[in-house]
Structures are given as C-alpha cells and as structure tokens.
Short mmCIF file of C-alpha atoms in Angstrom, two decimals:
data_model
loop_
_atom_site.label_atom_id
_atom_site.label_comp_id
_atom_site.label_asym_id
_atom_site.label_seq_id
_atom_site.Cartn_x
_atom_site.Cartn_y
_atom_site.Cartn_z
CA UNK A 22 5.23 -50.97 29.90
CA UNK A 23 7.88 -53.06 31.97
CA UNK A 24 7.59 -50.52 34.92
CA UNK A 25 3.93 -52.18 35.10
CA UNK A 26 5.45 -55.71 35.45
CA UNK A 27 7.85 -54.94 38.51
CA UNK A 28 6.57 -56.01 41.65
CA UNK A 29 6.53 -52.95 44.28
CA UNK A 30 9.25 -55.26 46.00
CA UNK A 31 11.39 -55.20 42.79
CA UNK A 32 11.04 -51.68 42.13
CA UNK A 33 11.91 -49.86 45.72
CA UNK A 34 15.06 -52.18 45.38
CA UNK A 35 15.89 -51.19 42.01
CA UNK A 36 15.69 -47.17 43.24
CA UNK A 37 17.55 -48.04 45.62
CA UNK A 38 20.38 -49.08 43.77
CA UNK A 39 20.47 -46.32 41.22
CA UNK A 40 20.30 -44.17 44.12
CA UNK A 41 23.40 -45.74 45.56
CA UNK A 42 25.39 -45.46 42.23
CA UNK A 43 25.06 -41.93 41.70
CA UNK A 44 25.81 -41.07 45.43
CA UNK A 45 29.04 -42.88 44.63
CA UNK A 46 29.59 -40.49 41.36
CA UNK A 47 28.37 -36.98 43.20
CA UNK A 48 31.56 -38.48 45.42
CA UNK A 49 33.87 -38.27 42.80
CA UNK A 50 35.72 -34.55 43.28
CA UNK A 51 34.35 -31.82 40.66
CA UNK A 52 31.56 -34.36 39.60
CA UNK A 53 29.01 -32.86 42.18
CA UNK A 54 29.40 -29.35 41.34
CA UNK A 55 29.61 -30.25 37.44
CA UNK A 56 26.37 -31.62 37.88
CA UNK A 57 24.74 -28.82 39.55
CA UNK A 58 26.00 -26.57 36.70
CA UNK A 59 24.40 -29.12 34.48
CA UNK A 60 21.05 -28.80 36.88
CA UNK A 61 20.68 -25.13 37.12
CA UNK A 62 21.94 -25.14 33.00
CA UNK A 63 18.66 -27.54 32.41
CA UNK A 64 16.22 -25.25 34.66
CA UNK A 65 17.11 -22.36 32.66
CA UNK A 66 16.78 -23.44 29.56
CA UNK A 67 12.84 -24.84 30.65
CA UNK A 68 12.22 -22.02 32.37
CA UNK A 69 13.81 -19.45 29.46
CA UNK A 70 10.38 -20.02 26.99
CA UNK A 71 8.18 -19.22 29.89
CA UNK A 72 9.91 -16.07 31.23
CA UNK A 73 10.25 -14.73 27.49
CA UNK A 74 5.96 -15.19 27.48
CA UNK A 75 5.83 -12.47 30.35
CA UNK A 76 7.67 -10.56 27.96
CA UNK A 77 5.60 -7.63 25.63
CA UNK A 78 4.47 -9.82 22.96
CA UNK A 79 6.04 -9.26 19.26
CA UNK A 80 9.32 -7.68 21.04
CA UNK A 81 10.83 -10.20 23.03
CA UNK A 82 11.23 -7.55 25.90
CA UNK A 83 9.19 -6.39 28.68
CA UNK A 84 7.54 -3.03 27.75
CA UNK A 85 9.25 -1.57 30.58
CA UNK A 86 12.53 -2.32 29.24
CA UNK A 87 12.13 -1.05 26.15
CA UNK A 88 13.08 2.08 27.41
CA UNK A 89 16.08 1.09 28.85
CA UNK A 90 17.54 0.04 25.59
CA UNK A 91 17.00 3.21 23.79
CA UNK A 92 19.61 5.43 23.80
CA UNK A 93 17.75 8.41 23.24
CA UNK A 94 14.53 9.26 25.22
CA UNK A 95 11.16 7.54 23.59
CA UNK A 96 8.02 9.61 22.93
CA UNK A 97 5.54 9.01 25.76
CA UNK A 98 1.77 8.27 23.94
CA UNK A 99 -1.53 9.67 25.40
CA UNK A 100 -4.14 7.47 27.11
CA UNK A 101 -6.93 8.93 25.10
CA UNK A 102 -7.19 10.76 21.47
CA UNK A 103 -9.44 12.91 20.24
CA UNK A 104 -10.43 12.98 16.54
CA UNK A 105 -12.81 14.66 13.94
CA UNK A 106 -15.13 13.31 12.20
CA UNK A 107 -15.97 14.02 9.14
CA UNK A 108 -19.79 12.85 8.37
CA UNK A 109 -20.99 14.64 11.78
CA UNK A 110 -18.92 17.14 12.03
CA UNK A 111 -18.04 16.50 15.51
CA UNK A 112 -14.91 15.20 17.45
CA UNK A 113 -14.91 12.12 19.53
CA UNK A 114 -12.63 11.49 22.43
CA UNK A 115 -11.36 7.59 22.57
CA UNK A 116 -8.62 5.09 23.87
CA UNK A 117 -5.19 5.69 21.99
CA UNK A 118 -4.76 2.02 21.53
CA UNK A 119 -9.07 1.32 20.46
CA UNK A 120 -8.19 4.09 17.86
CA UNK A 121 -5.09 2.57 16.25
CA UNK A 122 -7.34 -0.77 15.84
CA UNK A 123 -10.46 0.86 14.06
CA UNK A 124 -6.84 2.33 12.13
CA UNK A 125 -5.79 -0.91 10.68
CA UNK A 126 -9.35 -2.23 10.28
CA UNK A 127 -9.66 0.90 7.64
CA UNK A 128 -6.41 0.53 6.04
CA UNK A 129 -5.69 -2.84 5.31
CA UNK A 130 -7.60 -5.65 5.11
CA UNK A 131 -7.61 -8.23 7.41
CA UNK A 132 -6.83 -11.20 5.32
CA UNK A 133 -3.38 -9.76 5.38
CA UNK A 134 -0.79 -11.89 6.85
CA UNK A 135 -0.62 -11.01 11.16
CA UNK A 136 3.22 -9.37 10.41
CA UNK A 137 2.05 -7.36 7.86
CA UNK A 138 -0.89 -6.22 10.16
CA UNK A 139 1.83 -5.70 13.01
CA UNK A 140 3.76 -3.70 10.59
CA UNK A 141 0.56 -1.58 9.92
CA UNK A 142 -0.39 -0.84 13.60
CA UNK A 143 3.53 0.89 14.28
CA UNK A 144 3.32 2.74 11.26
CA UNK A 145 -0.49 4.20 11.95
CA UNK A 146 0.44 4.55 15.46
CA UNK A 147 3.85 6.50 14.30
CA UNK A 148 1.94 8.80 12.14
CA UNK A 149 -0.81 9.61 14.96
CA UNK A 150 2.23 10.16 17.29
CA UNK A 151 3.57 12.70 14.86
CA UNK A 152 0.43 14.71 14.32
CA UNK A 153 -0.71 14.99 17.68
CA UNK A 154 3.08 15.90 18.64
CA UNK A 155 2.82 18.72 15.98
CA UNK A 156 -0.68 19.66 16.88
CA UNK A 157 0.60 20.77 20.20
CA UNK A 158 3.42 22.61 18.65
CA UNK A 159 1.85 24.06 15.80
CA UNK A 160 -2.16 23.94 16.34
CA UNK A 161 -4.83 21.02 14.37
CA UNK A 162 -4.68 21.60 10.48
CA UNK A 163 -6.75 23.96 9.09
CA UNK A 164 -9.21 21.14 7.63
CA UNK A 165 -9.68 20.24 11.30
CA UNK A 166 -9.20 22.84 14.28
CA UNK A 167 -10.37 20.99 16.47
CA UNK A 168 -8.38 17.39 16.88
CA UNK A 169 -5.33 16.60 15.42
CA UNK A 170 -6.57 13.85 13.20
CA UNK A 171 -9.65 12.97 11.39
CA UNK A 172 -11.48 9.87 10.53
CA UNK A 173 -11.39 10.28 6.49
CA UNK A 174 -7.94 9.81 4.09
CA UNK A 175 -7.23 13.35 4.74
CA UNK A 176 -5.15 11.58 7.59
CA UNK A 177 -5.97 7.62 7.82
CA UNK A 178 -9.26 6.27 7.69
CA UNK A 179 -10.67 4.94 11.65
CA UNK A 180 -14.13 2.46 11.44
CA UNK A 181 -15.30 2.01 15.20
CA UNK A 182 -16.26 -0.88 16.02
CA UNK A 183 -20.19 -0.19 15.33
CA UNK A 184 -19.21 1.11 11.87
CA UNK A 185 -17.19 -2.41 11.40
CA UNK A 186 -20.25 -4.37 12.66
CA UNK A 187 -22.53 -2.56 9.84
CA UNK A 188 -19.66 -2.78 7.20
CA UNK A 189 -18.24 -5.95 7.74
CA UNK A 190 -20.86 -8.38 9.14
CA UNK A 191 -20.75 -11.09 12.28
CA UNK A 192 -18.44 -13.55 10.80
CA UNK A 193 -15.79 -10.53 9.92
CA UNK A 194 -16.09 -9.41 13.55
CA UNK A 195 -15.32 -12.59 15.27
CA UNK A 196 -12.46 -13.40 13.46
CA UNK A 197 -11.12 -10.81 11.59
CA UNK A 198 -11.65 -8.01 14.04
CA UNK A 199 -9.75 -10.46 17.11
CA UNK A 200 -7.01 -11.01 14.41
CA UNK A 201 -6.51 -7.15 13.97
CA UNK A 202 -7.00 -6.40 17.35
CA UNK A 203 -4.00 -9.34 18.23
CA UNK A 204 -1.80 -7.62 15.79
CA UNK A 205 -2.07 -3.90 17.31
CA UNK A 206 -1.89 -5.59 21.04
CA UNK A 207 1.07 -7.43 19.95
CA UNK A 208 2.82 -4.53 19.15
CA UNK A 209 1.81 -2.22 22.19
CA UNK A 210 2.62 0.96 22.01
CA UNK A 211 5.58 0.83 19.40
CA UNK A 212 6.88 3.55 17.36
CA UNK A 213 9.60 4.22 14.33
CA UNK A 214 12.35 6.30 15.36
CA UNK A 215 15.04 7.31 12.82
CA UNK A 216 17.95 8.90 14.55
CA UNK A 217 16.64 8.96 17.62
CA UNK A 218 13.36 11.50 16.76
CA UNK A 219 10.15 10.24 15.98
CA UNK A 220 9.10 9.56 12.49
CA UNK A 221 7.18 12.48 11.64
CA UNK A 222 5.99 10.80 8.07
CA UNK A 223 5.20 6.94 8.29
CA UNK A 224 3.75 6.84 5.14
CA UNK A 225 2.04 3.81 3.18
CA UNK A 226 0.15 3.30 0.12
CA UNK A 227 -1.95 -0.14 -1.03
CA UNK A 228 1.32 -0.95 -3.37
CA UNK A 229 4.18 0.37 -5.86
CA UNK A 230 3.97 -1.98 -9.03
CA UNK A 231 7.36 -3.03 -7.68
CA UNK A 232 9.56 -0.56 -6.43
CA UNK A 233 8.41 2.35 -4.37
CA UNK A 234 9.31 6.15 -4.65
CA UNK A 235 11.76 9.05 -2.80
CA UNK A 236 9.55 11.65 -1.09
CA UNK A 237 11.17 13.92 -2.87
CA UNK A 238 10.04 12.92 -6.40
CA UNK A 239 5.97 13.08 -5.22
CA UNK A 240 6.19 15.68 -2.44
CA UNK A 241 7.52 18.72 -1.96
CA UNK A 242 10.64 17.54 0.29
CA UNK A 243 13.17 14.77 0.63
CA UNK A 244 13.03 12.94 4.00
CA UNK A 245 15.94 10.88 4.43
CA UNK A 246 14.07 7.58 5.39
CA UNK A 247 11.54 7.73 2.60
CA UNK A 248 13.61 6.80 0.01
CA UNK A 249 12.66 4.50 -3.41
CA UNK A 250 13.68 0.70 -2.40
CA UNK A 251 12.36 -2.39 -4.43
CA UNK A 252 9.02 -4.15 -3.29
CA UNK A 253 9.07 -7.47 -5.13
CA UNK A 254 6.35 -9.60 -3.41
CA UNK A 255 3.24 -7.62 -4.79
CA UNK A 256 2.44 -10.67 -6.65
CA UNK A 257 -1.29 -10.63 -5.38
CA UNK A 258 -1.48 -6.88 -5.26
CA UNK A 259 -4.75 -5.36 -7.01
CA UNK A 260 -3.80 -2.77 -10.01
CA UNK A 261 -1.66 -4.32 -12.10
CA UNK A 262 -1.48 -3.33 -15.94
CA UNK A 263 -4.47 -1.82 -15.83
CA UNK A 264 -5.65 0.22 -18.72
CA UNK A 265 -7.56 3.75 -18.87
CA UNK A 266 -8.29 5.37 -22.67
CA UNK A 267 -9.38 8.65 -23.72
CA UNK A 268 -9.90 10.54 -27.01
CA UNK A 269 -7.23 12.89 -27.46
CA UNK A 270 -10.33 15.19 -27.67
CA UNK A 271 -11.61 14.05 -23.94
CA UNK A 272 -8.16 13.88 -22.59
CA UNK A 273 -7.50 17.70 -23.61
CA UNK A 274 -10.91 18.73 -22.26
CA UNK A 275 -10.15 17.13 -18.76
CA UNK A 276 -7.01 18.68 -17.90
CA UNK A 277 -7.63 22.08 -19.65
CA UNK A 278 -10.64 21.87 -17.06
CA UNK A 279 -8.14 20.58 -13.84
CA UNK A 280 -5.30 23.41 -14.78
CA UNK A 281 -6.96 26.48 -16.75
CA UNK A 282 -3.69 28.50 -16.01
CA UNK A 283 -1.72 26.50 -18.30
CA UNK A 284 -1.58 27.25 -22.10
CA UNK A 285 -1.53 23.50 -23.27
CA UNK A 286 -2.48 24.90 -27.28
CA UNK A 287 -4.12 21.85 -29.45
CA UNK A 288 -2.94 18.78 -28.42
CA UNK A 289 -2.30 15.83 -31.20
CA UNK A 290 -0.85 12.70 -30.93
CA UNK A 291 2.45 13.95 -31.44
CA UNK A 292 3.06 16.21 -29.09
CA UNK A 293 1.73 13.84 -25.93
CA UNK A 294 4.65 12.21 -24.50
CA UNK A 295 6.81 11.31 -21.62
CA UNK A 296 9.49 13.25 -20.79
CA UNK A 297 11.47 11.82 -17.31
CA UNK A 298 10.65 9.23 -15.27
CA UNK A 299 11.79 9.03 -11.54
CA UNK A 300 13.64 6.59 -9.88
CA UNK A 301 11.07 4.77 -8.76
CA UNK A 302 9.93 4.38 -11.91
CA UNK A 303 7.05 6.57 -12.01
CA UNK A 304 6.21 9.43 -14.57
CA UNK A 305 8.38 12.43 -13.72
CA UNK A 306 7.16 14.94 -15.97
CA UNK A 307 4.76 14.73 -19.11
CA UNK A 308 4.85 17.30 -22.14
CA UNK A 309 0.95 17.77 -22.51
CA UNK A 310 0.85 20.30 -26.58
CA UNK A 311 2.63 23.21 -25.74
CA UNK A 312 2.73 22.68 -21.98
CA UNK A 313 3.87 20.41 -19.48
CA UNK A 314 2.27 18.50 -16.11
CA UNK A 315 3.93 15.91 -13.53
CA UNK A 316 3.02 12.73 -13.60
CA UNK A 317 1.14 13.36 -10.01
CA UNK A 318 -0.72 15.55 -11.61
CA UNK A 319 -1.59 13.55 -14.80
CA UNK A 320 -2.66 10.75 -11.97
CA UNK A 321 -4.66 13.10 -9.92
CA UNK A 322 -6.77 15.03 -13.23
CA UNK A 323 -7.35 11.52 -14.56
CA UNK A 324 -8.09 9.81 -11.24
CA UNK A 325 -5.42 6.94 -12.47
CA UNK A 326 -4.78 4.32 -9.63
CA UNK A 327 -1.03 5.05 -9.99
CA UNK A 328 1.48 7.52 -11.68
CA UNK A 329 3.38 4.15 -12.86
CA UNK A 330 2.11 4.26 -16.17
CA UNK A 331 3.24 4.09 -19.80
CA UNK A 332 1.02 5.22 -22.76
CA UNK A 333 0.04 4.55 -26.02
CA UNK A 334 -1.59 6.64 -28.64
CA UNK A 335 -3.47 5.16 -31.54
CA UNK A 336 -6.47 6.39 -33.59
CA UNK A 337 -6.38 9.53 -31.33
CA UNK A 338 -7.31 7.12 -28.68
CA UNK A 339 -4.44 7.83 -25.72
CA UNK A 340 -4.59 4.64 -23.36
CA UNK A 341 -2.70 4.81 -20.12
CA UNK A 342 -1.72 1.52 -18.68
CA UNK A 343 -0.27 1.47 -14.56
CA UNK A 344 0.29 -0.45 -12.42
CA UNK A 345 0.48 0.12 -8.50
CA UNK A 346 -2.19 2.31 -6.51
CA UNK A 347 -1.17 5.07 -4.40
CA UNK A 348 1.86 7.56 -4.11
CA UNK A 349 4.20 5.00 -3.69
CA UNK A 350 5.89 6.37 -0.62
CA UNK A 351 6.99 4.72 2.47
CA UNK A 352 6.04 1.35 3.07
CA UNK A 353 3.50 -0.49 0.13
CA UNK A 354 0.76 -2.60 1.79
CA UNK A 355 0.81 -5.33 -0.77
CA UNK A 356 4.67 -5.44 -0.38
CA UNK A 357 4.37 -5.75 3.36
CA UNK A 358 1.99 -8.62 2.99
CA UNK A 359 4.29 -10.23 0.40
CA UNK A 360 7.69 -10.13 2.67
CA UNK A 361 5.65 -11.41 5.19
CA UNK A 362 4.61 -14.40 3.81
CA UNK A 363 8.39 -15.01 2.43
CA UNK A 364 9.14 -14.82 6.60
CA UNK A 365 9.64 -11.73 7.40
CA UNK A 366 8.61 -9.83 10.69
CA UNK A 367 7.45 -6.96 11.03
CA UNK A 368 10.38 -5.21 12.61
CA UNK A 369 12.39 -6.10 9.03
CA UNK A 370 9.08 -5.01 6.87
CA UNK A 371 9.36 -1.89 8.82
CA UNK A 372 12.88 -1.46 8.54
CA UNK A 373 13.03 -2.03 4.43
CA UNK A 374 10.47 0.28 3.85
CA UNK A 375 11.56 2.76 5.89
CA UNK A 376 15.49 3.14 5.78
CA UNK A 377 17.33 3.55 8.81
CA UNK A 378 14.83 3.10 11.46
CA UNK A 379 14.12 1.43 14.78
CA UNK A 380 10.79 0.06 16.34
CA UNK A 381 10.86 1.02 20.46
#
C-alpha cells in the first residue's frame, strides 16, 4: 500500500497537515457542533447492533421489558413442573423451560425450519401455562390427579433427554437436539395472549390439507381465536390424497361396532353420502343407511388421518381419500414450516394461525 512507501518523516508531516485543516473547519461557527452530532449519530448507529444482542433473543427486547409494554398484566410461569407419566405411572418434577424442550422434540420434528420450531415452543409453552393455571383453579383432569399434564397425546407428548438419546441416536442429539433447544431459548418464556388473558387453547395439529378449521365445527365450543384461515405452504406435508377402502360390508360392521346406539339399518351404496361440509372444508355431517355420524366421528371409527376426505363408492368397495392429519385446529405444523421458509417469523406464524393474538 502507499502508506508503506512514506517515510516516517513524510507521514508525521502529512498528519500534521490534515490535522491543521480540520482545526480550521471545527472553527467555522455551527461546523463543530454539526460534527459532534454527526460523531455521537455514527457511535450509535455501531453501537445500536451490539446493545440489541443483550436484548432477549427472538424479541428484540430485554425480557425485563417485556412487561413494560403489555398493557395488561402477563402470566408469571413456574420454575419447575410436575407431570405424569404415563408408562410408570408416576409423576416427575422438572425445569419449566427443560420440559417445553423434550415438548417440541415430541411434536415436531427437528428438520423443521428454526421459526417454525420458535413458533412451536410459545404455543406448547401457552398450552402448559393454561393447564397448570386451570389445574390450580379447577384440580388435574381426571385421567391424571396428580399433575396437570402428562407425557402422552392426552396433552402433548414430552421425550427427556434419555428417551431422545435411545430414540433418536448421537448424531440427532448433537445437532438436532442444540437446534431445538436454540429455538425454545430463543423464545424464553413467551406466551399468546388474546385480549389481554392467556390463551387457554393453543392448539396444533401436523397439517390441514390447506385450510384449517373453527373450533366450533370439531369441538364442542367456538373460541374466538381458533377460527378456519388458509394454510397454503403444506407443500411437503405428509397425508396428502391418501386413500383408505372398505367393503360396504366391513365399513357397516366397523361403525355399527364404534356406535351400537345408532340404528344405521342396511347400508348400500346409495344411501352412503355426504351431507355438509364445514368451512374448513372438512366433512360436516355424513348420512351413514338410515342414520347419520360427523365427519369426526367417521375419522375417529375408521382411524382416517384426517376428516378432509371425499369418497367414492364402486363395486360396494367405499374408498375414502383425505388429505391433512389431525383436527385441523389452531396452528398446522406443516403450514408453520411452510410460511417459514417463505420468511416468515414466528411472531406472524403465530399470529395467522391464531387470530388476534400477541406473543409477550
């Protein structure tokens, strides 16, 4: 460089000239305080990146301020959480936080984009929030006296980390497990409110076949942030158009057997149809010979992925086709994967799937 070809001589003198020149502009009036505005302007801006780092990663804010911006007071989480299990019988007492983890490690995988992952951790953290908050009002559920949750689908599936080591193998563990366990730290302690309350149902299901479902048209209730929205980006999403047959003779056999209390008569292809569909898309109702069953029934007697299904009778052979696996409530797995890779975060995956909340 030319800097290398000055003599020491040459260089103290030129220093000592640009020094001179801009003592004579910092002379000028309103130059010298113009250019401290410009200093202090430059400082902030490189110091702005590294201040925003101290901040609670994922949120921009410092963890402690997140109160601060809520206008409504924010639900204060327990250190610990105790939880049944299901294979020993027996409840285990762990970290809040350790628990969401082995969470997320059971109920999506891990080669899920991170904001999707993020996404997952303030949902399953939501929904423990919830339980244990009604737990204290109400008492465990009856499946489980004695902890508020469980380990099995019953609530949301938990793998400890031993469990994951077994299932999953070395490789998973090193980078898998550190990715999971980045997404839930990233997202520390976040919840969904929706009008200032807790979300008592953060829902999710592994994906819609395109557009999910109101509460009201699976469950017994509406809930007004659970509400059918589209879910394009299932692209990669498992259960699509897949197809399920039965003799009219088998199919009568199995649900006679799942609801004896219903007088379905002899049941032909003609009298086997669809009767409403919801908006979501999924079977409303079904006329089954002389009697009739909701789709979510017809899904749950026939152990169909999804009650997004169509059917087709021939040779007294009834095939269902669906498409989509799960309820299709709240937010779709796939479809949170999808909008994340089209950019999303995981505030605005949160947000679409369930209408009108907030992460704090």
């Amino acid at each position: 460089m030319k800097i290398h070809l000055l003599s020491k001589r040459k260089l103290k003198k030129t220093l000592r000239q640009i020094t001179a020149k801009l003592s004579d502009i910092l002379a000028i009036p309103l130059v010298k305080p113009a250019a401290i505005i410009v200093a202090a302007l430059c400082v902030l801006l490189i110091l702005a990146p590294y201040l925003l780092m101290k901040f609670n990663p994922g949120t921009g804010q410092p963890a402690e301020n997140r109160k601060t911006q809520a206008s409504f007071e924010l639900v204060e989480l327990p250190k610990n959480i105790t939880i049944y299990r299901t294979e020993s019988k027996k409840t285990e007492t762990l970290d809040f936080e350790d628990y969401v983890k082995g969470v997320v490690s059971g109920e999506m995988p891990a080669s899920f984009h991170e904001e999707a992952l993020k996404a997952q951790s303030v949902a399953a953290r939501t929904y423990s929030a919830a339980r244990i908050l009604r737990a204290e009002n109400e008492g465990n559920p009856s499946a489980h006296p004695d902890a508020p949750l469980c380990n099995a689908t019953h609530c949301q599936v938990y793998r400890s980390i031993p469990e994951l080591e077994k299932l999953k193998g070395e490789a998973w563990m090193k980078k898998d497990w550190k990715k999971i366990c980045d997404a839930v730290d990233q997202t520390n302690g976040q919840l969904l409110y929706y009008n200032g309350e807790l979300v008592e149902q953060a829902l999710f299901h592994s994906s819609s076949g395109g557009k999910t479902e109101n509460a009201e048209d699976v469950f017994a209730a509406a809930v007004p942030y659970l509400v059918s929205v589209e879910s394009p980006y299932e692209e990669n999403a498992t259960h699509q158009n897949e197809e399920h047959s039965y003799s009219v003779e088998e199919l009568s056999k199995t649900l006679k057997t799942k609801h004896p209390s219903i007088s379905f008569g002899t049941l032909t292809a003609d009298n086997i149809k669809i009767i409403s569909r919801s908006k979501g898309g999924r079977v409303e109702k079904m006329q089954i010979g002389n009697g009739s069953l909701t789709g979510r029934q017809v899904r749950e007697a026939l152990n169909l992925p999804s009650a997004n299904f169509t059917i087709d009778i021939k040779n007294n052979i009834v095939t269902f086709t669906s498409s989509g696996s799960g309820h299709g409530v709240g937010m779709s797995q796939y479809g949170a994967d999808g909008m994340a890779k089209q950019g999303y975060d995981y505030k605005e995956i949160l947000e679409h799937y369930y209408r009108g909340t907030e992460v704090f």
